Tab-separated table of C-alpha atoms and ligand atoms in Angstrom:
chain	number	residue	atom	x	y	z
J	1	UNK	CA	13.243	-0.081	-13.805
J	2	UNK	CA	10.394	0.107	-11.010
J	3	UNK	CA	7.069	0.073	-12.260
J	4	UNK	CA	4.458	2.245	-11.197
J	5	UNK	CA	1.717	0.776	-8.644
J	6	UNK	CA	-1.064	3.075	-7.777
J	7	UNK	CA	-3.277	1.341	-5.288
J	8	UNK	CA	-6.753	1.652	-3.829
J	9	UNK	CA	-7.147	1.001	-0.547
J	10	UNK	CA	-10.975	1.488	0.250
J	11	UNK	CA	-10.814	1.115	3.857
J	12	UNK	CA	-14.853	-0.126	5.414
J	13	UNK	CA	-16.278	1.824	2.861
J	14	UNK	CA	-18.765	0.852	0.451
J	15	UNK	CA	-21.534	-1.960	0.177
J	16	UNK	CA	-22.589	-4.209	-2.948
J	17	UNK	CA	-23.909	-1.522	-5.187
J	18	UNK	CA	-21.672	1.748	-4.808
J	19	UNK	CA	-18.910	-0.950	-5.064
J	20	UNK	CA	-20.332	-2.097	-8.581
J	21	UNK	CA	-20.673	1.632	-9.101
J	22	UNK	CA	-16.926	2.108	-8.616
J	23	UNK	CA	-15.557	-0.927	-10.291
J	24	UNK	CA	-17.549	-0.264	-13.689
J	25	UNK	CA	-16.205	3.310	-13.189
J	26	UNK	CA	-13.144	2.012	-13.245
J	27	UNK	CA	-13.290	-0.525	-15.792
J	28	UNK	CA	-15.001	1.445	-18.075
J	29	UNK	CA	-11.449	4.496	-18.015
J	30	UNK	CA	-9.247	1.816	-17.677
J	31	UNK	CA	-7.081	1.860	-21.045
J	32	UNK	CA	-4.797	-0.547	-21.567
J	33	UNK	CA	-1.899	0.684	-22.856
J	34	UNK	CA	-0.864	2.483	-19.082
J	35	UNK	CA	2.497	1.491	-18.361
J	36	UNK	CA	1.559	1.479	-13.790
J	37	UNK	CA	-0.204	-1.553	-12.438
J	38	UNK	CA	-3.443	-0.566	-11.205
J	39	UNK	CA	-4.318	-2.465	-7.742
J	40	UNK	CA	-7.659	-2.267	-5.902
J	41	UNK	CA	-8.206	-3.157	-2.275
J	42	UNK	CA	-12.300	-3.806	-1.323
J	43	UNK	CA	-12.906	-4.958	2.236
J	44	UNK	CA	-12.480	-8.530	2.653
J	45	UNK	CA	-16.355	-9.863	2.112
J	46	UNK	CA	-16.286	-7.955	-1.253
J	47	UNK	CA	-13.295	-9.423	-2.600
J	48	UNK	CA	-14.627	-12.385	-4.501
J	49	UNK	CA	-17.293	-9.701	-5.845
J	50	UNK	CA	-14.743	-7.010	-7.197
J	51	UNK	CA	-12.859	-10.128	-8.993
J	52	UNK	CA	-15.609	-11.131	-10.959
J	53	UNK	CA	-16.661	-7.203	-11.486
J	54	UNK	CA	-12.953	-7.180	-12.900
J	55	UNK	CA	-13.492	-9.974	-15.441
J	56	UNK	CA	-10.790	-9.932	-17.777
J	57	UNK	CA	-9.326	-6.248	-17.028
J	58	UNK	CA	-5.911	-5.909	-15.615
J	59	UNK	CA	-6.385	-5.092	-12.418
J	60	UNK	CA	-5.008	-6.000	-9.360
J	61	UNK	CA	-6.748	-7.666	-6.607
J	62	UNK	CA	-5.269	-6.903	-2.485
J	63	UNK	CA	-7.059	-7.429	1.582
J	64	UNK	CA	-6.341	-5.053	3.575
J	65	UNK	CA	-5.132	-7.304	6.551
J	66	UNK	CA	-4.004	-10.637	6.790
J	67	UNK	CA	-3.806	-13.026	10.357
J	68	UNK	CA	-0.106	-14.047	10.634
J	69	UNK	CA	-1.377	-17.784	11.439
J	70	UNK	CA	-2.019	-20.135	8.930
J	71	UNK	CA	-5.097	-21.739	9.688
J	72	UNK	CA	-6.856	-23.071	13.724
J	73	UNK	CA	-9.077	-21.648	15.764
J	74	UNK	CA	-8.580	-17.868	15.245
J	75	UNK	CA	-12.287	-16.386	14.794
J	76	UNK	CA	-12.751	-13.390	12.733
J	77	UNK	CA	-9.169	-13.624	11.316
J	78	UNK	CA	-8.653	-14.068	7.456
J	79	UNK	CA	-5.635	-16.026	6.586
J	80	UNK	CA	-3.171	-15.506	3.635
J	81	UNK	CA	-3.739	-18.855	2.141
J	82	UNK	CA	-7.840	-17.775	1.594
J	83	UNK	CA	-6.247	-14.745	0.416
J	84	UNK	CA	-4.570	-16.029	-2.107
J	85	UNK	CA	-7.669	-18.726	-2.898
J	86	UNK	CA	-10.105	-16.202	-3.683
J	87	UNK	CA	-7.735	-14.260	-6.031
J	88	UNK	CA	-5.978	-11.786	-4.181
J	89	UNK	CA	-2.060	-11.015	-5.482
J	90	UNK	CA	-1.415	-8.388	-2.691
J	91	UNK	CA	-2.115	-7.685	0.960
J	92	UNK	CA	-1.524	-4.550	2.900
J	93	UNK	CA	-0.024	-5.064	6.172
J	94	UNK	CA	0.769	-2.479	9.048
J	95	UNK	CA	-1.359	0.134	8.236
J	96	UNK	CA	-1.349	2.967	10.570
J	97	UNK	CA	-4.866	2.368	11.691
J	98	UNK	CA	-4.403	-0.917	11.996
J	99	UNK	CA	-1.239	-0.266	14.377
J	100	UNK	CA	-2.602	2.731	16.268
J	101	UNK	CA	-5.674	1.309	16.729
J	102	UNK	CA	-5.798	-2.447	16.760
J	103	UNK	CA	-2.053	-2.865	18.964
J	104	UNK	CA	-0.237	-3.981	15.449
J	105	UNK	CA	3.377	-3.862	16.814
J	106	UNK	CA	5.823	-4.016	14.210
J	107	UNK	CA	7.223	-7.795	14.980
J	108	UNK	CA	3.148	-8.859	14.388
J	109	UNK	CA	3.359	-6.366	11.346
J	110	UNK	CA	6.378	-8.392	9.803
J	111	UNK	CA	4.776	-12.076	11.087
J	112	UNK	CA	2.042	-10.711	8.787
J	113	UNK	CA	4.475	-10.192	5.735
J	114	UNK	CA	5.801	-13.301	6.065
J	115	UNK	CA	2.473	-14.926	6.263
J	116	UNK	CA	1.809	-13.481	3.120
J	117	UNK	CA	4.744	-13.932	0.998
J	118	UNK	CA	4.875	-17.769	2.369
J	119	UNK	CA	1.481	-18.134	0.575
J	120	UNK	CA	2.300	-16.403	-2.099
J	121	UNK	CA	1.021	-12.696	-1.628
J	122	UNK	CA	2.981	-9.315	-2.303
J	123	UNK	CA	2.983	-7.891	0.865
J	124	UNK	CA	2.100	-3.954	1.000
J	125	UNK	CA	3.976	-3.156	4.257
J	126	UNK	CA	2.545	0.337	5.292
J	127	UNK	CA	4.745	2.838	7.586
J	128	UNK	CA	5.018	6.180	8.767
J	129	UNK	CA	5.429	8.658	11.528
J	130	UNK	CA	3.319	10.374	13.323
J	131	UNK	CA	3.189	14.094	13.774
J	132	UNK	CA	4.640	14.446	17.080
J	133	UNK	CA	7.550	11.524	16.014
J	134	UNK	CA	8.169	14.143	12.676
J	135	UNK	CA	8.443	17.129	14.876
J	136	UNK	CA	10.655	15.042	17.673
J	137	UNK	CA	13.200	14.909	14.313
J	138	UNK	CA	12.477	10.689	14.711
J	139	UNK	CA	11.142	9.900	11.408
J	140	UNK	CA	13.429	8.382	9.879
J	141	UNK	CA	14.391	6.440	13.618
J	142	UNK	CA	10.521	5.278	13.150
J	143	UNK	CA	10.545	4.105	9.693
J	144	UNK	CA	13.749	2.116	9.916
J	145	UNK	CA	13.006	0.395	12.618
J	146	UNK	CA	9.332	-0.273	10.835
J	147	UNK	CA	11.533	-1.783	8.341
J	148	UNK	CA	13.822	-3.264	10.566
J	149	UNK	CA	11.578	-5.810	12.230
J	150	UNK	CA	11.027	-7.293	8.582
J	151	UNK	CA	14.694	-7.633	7.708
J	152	UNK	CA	15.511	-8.918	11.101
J	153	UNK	CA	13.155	-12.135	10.305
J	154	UNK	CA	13.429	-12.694	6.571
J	155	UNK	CA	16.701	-10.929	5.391
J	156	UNK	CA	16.063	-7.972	3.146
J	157	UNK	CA	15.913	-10.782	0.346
J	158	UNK	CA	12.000	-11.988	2.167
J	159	UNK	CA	11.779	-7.572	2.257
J	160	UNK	CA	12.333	-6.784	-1.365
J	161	UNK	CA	9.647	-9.336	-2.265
J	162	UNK	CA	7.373	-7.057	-1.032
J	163	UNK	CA	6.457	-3.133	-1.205
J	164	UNK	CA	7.179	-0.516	0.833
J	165	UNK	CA	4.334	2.326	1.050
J	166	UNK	CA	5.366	5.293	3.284
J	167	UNK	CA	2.151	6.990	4.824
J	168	UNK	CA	3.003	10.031	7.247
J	169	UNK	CA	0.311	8.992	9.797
J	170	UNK	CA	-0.603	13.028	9.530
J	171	UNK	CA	-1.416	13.102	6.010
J	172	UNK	CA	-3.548	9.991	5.970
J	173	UNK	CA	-7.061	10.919	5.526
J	174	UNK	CA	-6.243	14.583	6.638
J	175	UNK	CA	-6.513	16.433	3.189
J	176	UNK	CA	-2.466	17.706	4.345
J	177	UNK	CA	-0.064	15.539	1.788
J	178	UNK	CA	3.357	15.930	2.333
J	179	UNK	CA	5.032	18.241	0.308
J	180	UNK	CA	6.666	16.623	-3.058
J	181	UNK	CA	9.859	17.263	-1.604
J	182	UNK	CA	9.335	15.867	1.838
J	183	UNK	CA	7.992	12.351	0.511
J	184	UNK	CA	10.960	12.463	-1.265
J	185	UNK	CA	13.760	12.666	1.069
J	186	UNK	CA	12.098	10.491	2.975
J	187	UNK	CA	11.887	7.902	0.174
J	188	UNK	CA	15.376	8.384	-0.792
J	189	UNK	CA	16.267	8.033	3.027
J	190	UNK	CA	14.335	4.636	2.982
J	191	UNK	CA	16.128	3.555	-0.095
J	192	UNK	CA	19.569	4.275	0.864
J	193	UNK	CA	19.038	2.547	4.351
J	194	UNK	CA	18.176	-0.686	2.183
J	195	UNK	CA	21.227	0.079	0.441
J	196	UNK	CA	23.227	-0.834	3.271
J	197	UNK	CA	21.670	-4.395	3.409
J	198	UNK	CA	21.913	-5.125	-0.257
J	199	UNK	CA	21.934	-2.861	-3.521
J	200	UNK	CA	19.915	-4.690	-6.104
J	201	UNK	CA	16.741	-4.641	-3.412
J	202	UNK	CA	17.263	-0.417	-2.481
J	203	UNK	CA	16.749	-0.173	-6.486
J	204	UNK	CA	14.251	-3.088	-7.427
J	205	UNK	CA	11.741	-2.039	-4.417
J	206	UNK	CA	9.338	-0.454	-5.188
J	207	UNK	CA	8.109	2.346	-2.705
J	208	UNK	CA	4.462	4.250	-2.889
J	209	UNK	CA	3.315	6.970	-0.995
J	210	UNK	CA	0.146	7.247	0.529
J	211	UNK	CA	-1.514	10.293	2.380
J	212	UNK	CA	-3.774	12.356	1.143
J	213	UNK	CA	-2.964	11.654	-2.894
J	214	UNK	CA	-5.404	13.127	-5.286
J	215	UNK	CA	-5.854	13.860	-8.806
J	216	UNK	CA	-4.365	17.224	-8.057
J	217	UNK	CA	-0.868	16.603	-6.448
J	218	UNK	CA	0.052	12.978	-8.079
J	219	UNK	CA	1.835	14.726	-10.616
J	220	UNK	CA	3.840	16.628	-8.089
J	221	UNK	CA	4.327	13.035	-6.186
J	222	UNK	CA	4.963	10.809	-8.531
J	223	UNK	CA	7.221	13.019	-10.451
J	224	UNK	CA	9.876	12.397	-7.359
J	225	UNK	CA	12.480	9.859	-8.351
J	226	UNK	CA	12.456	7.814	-5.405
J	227	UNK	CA	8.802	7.741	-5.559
J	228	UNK	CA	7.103	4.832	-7.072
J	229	UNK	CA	3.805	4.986	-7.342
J	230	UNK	CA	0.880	5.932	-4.492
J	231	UNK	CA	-1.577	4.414	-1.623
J	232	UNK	CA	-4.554	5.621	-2.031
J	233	UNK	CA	-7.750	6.070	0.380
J	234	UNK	CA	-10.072	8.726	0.015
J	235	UNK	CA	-9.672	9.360	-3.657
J	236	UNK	CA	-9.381	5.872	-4.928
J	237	UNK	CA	-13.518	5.964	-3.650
J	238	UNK	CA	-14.222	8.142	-6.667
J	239	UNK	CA	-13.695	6.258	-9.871
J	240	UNK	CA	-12.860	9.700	-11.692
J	241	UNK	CA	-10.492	10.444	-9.353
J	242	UNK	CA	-8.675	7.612	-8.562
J	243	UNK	CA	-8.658	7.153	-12.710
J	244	UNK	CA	-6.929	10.755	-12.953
J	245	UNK	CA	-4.362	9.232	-10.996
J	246	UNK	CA	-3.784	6.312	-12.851
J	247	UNK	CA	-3.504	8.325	-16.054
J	248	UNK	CA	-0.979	10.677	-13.993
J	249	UNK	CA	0.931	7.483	-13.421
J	250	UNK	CA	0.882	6.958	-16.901
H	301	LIG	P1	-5.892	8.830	2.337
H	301	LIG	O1	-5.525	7.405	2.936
H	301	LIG	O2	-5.509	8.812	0.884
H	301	LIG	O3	-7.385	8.956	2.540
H	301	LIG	O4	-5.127	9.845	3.100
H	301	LIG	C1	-4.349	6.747	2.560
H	301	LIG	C2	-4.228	5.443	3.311
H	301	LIG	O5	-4.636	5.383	4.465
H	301	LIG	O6	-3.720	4.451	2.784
């Protein structure tokens, strides 16, 4: 059985007291008999912060982006090994704004993953098409071949120690979401394309969706079977919101 994950990604939003705001917010809905895993990701300087705001709560703690070297002389990069010091358990990688626009091909995407499950992180790899690739009929080319450059350099064993979130580029941060029933076939298109590698990892992987999620259509989302839980921006900014979600998730 896949567990639920609904996950915050906060993007470079927020500074030291709207993020107490939101993590009391949080903490104070936050019941503890949900059955999803509830994962927040604050830009990297507020990490340590937002771990000692979540005290002894179960939450989850992610980055947002990783460097695929270990250590040297890389300034301004972050690498998975501080990740993990400072408390993190997950890390996105391959966002769509990180590949559209900071040049994130999808071999760096999947040196990133590997970064972060070789120190110990659950890699979040993000992908998704674009508009013009969905109305070229190439989604589905797009997102395998997103997958693709992970399974080509760790096996599909190194990819099913991670999660898959699928995020249509043009429903991220848009206010469209894809429809219920186009998340899912695409979700059940991304699990049956793991099939082919191995069986166990198409139905142990867990795979969110992210675009666009609110209070208002997670039920319709998350109700999909292939769907397992959501990535979410703009709404996981509003404690009530982003708690309405969680409580969708059950
Ligand atoms: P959104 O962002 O929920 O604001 O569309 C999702 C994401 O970028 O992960």
């Amino acid at each position: 059985m896949r567990r639920t994950l609904i996950a915050g990604n906060w993007k470079m939003h927020g500074q030291m007291n709207s993020i107490r705001e939101l993590m009391s917010g949080i903490s104070e809905q936050l019941q503890s008999d949900w059955r999803c895993e509830v994962l927040v990701c604050p830009p990297a300087v507020y990490i340590s912060t937002v771990k000692q705001l979540i005290g002894d709560k179960t939450v989850s703690l992610g980055a947002q982006n990783v460097s695929e070297q270990v250590q040297g002389a890389f300034t301004g990069e972050v690498s998975a090994d501080m990740l993990t010091d400072i408390g993190c358990q997950y890390v996105l990688v391959g966002h769509s704004e990180r590949r559209s626009l900071y040049g994130e091909s999808d071999e760096l995407v999947a040196d990133k993953f590997a970064a972060a499950l070789k120190a110990g992180l659950k890699p979040v790899l993000c992908i998704g098409e674009t508009l013009e690739q969905r109305e070229n009929g190439t989604t589905m080319n797009v997102v395998k071949q997103q997958i693709d450059a992970v399974i080509n350099l760790l096996g599909i064993d190194g990819l099913a120690k991670g999660v898959i979130a699928y995020e249509p580029v043009w429903a991220i941060g848009t206010g469209v979401t894809a429809s219920p029933e186009q998340a899912q076939e695409v979700h059940a298109a991304i699990r049956e394309h793991l099939k082919q590698s191995c069986t166990s990892a198409a139905q142990n992987t867990q795979i969110l969706y992210g675009g666009s999620m609110k209070a208002a259509n997670a039920e319709q989302l998350l109700a999909q079977p292939d769907i397992d839980g959501g990535l979410i921006g703009g709404a996981s900014l509003k404690a009530d919101e982003f708690i309405a979600i969680c409580k969708v998730a059950g």
